[in-house]
Amino acid sequence: MENNNFDLDSDLSENEGIIKSVAETKSSEILPDESETGHTFNLSDINISKPDSIETRNKVRFISQEMFEQGVKGNIIPYKRWKTQTPYKVIRWLLDVEFQDYSNLKEEERIKVLDSLYNIRFERNE
């Protein structure tokens, strides 16, 4: 199931207020401005049509690690002991996908993660 959004060109007639063109884009192409999020990575570099590729895996790991470092000022995501660790939590992770290293996920889970990767955040538990 593909989630489509629309990119509206700002070519409006001054008097009529008519949108002259609409370009369809995939949700993975719509990225917030870096100044809004503080992130320095670019999700548009990920080829979502190849969720099982080594290149995609490496980029997802890099982005996840960057999010972890920015969110909790931590060094390494404790994937192996995530269920038992208490200092950190992941926010907006998918309910139907267990949080673990990307390479351990099934293909359908990887696709879901790619589709929502930009929304995931890490925080310290209080």
Short mmCIF file of C-alpha atoms in Angstrom, two decimals:
data_model
loop_
_atom_site.label_atom_id
_atom_site.label_comp_id
_atom_site.label_asym_id
_atom_site.label_seq_id
_atom_site.Cartn_x
_atom_site.Cartn_y
_atom_site.Cartn_z
CA MET A 1 0.00 0.00 0.00
CA GLU A 2 1.69 3.20 -1.15
CA ASN A 3 1.10 6.41 0.75
CA ASN A 4 1.01 9.33 -1.70
CA ASN A 5 1.04 13.01 -0.91
CA PHE A 6 0.86 15.89 -3.32
CA ASP A 7 3.40 18.59 -4.00
CA LEU A 8 1.54 21.72 -5.04
CA ASP A 9 3.36 24.18 -7.25
CA SER A 10 2.96 27.77 -6.18
CA ASP A 11 2.10 28.99 -9.69
CA LEU A 12 -1.17 30.62 -8.71
CA SER A 13 -3.03 33.08 -10.84
CA GLU A 14 -3.08 36.36 -8.90
CA ASN A 15 -6.77 36.97 -9.42
CA GLU A 16 -8.11 33.45 -9.68
CA GLY A 17 -6.13 31.57 -7.00
CA ILE A 18 -6.05 28.47 -9.21
CA ILE A 19 -3.40 25.81 -8.75
CA LYS A 20 -1.94 25.18 -12.19
CA SER A 21 -0.17 21.88 -11.53
CA VAL A 22 -0.01 19.06 -9.02
CA ALA A 23 2.92 16.63 -8.96
CA GLU A 24 2.45 13.31 -7.18
CA THR A 25 5.28 12.31 -4.85
CA LYS A 26 5.88 9.39 -2.52
CA SER A 27 5.72 10.07 1.22
CA SER A 28 9.38 9.10 1.50
CA GLU A 29 10.31 12.02 -0.74
CA ILE A 30 8.69 14.63 1.48
CA LEU A 31 11.25 15.57 4.08
CA PRO A 32 11.14 18.33 6.64
CA ASP A 33 13.76 21.03 6.44
CA GLU A 34 16.93 20.16 8.39
CA SER A 35 16.59 23.40 10.34
CA GLU A 36 13.23 22.14 11.67
CA THR A 37 14.50 18.75 12.84
CA GLY A 38 18.19 19.23 13.54
CA HIS A 39 18.96 16.07 11.54
CA THR A 40 21.93 16.06 9.19
CA PHE A 41 21.02 12.96 7.18
CA ASN A 42 19.01 12.68 3.99
CA LEU A 43 16.40 9.94 3.66
CA SER A 44 16.04 10.58 -0.05
CA ASP A 45 19.38 8.77 -0.45
CA ILE A 46 17.71 5.49 0.52
CA ASN A 47 16.37 3.35 -2.32
CA ILE A 48 13.11 2.15 -0.77
CA SER A 49 12.52 -0.22 -3.67
CA LYS A 50 15.47 -2.30 -2.38
CA PRO A 51 14.73 -2.81 1.34
CA ASP A 52 16.99 -5.89 1.52
CA SER A 53 20.10 -4.36 -0.04
CA ILE A 54 23.29 -3.94 1.97
CA GLU A 55 23.39 -0.29 0.96
CA THR A 56 19.89 0.32 2.34
CA ARG A 57 20.71 -1.59 5.53
CA ASN A 58 23.85 0.48 6.09
CA LYS A 59 22.02 3.76 5.50
CA VAL A 60 19.18 2.80 7.87
CA ARG A 61 21.72 1.85 10.53
CA PHE A 62 23.55 5.14 10.04
CA ILE A 63 20.36 7.20 10.24
CA SER A 64 19.11 5.28 13.29
CA GLN A 65 22.46 5.80 15.00
CA GLU A 66 22.40 9.53 14.19
CA MET A 67 18.88 9.80 15.63
CA PHE A 68 19.97 7.94 18.75
CA GLU A 69 23.02 10.15 19.27
CA GLN A 70 21.00 13.33 18.74
CA GLY A 71 18.08 12.21 20.89
CA VAL A 72 19.82 10.77 23.94
CA LYS A 73 23.44 11.81 23.50
CA GLY A 74 24.27 8.09 23.63
CA ASN A 75 26.93 6.21 21.73
CA ILE A 76 25.51 2.89 20.55
CA ILE A 77 21.92 1.66 20.27
CA PRO A 78 21.63 -1.36 22.61
CA TYR A 79 19.67 -3.53 20.14
CA LYS A 80 20.58 -6.88 21.74
CA ARG A 81 19.36 -5.84 25.17
CA TRP A 82 16.68 -3.35 24.12
CA LYS A 83 13.88 -5.21 25.93
CA THR A 84 15.77 -5.23 29.23
CA GLN A 85 17.54 -1.86 29.14
CA THR A 86 15.84 1.01 30.95
CA PRO A 87 17.67 4.28 30.14
CA TYR A 88 16.18 4.76 26.65
CA LYS A 89 12.90 4.59 24.78
CA VAL A 90 12.06 4.76 21.10
CA ILE A 91 9.19 7.07 20.16
CA ARG A 92 6.80 6.49 17.23
CA TRP A 93 8.16 3.03 16.45
CA LEU A 94 5.75 0.76 14.59
CA LEU A 95 3.38 -1.18 16.83
CA ASP A 96 3.48 -4.31 14.69
CA VAL A 97 7.29 -4.46 14.29
CA GLU A 98 9.61 -5.43 17.14
CA PHE A 99 12.40 -2.89 17.69
CA GLN A 100 15.64 -4.56 16.62
CA ASP A 101 18.53 -4.18 14.20
CA TYR A 102 17.32 -3.59 10.64
CA SER A 103 19.13 -6.69 9.34
CA ASN A 104 17.06 -8.91 11.67
CA LEU A 105 13.74 -7.71 10.26
CA LYS A 106 11.69 -9.51 7.61
CA GLU A 107 11.31 -7.79 4.24
CA GLU A 108 7.74 -6.61 4.90
CA GLU A 109 8.88 -5.17 8.25
CA ARG A 110 11.81 -3.42 6.57
CA ILE A 111 9.45 -1.75 4.13
CA LYS A 112 7.32 -0.47 7.02
CA VAL A 113 10.42 0.83 8.81
CA LEU A 114 11.63 2.62 5.67
CA ASP A 115 8.25 4.26 5.27
CA SER A 116 8.27 5.62 8.82
CA LEU A 117 11.99 6.01 9.58
CA TYR A 118 11.94 9.78 9.60
CA ASN A 119 9.30 9.86 12.37
CA ILE A 120 11.24 7.71 14.83
CA ARG A 121 12.88 9.41 17.83
CA PHE A 122 14.91 8.26 20.81
CA GLU A 123 14.56 9.73 24.29
CA ARG A 124 15.91 9.06 27.75
CA ASN A 125 13.49 7.54 30.25
CA GLU A 126 12.94 9.75 33.24
#
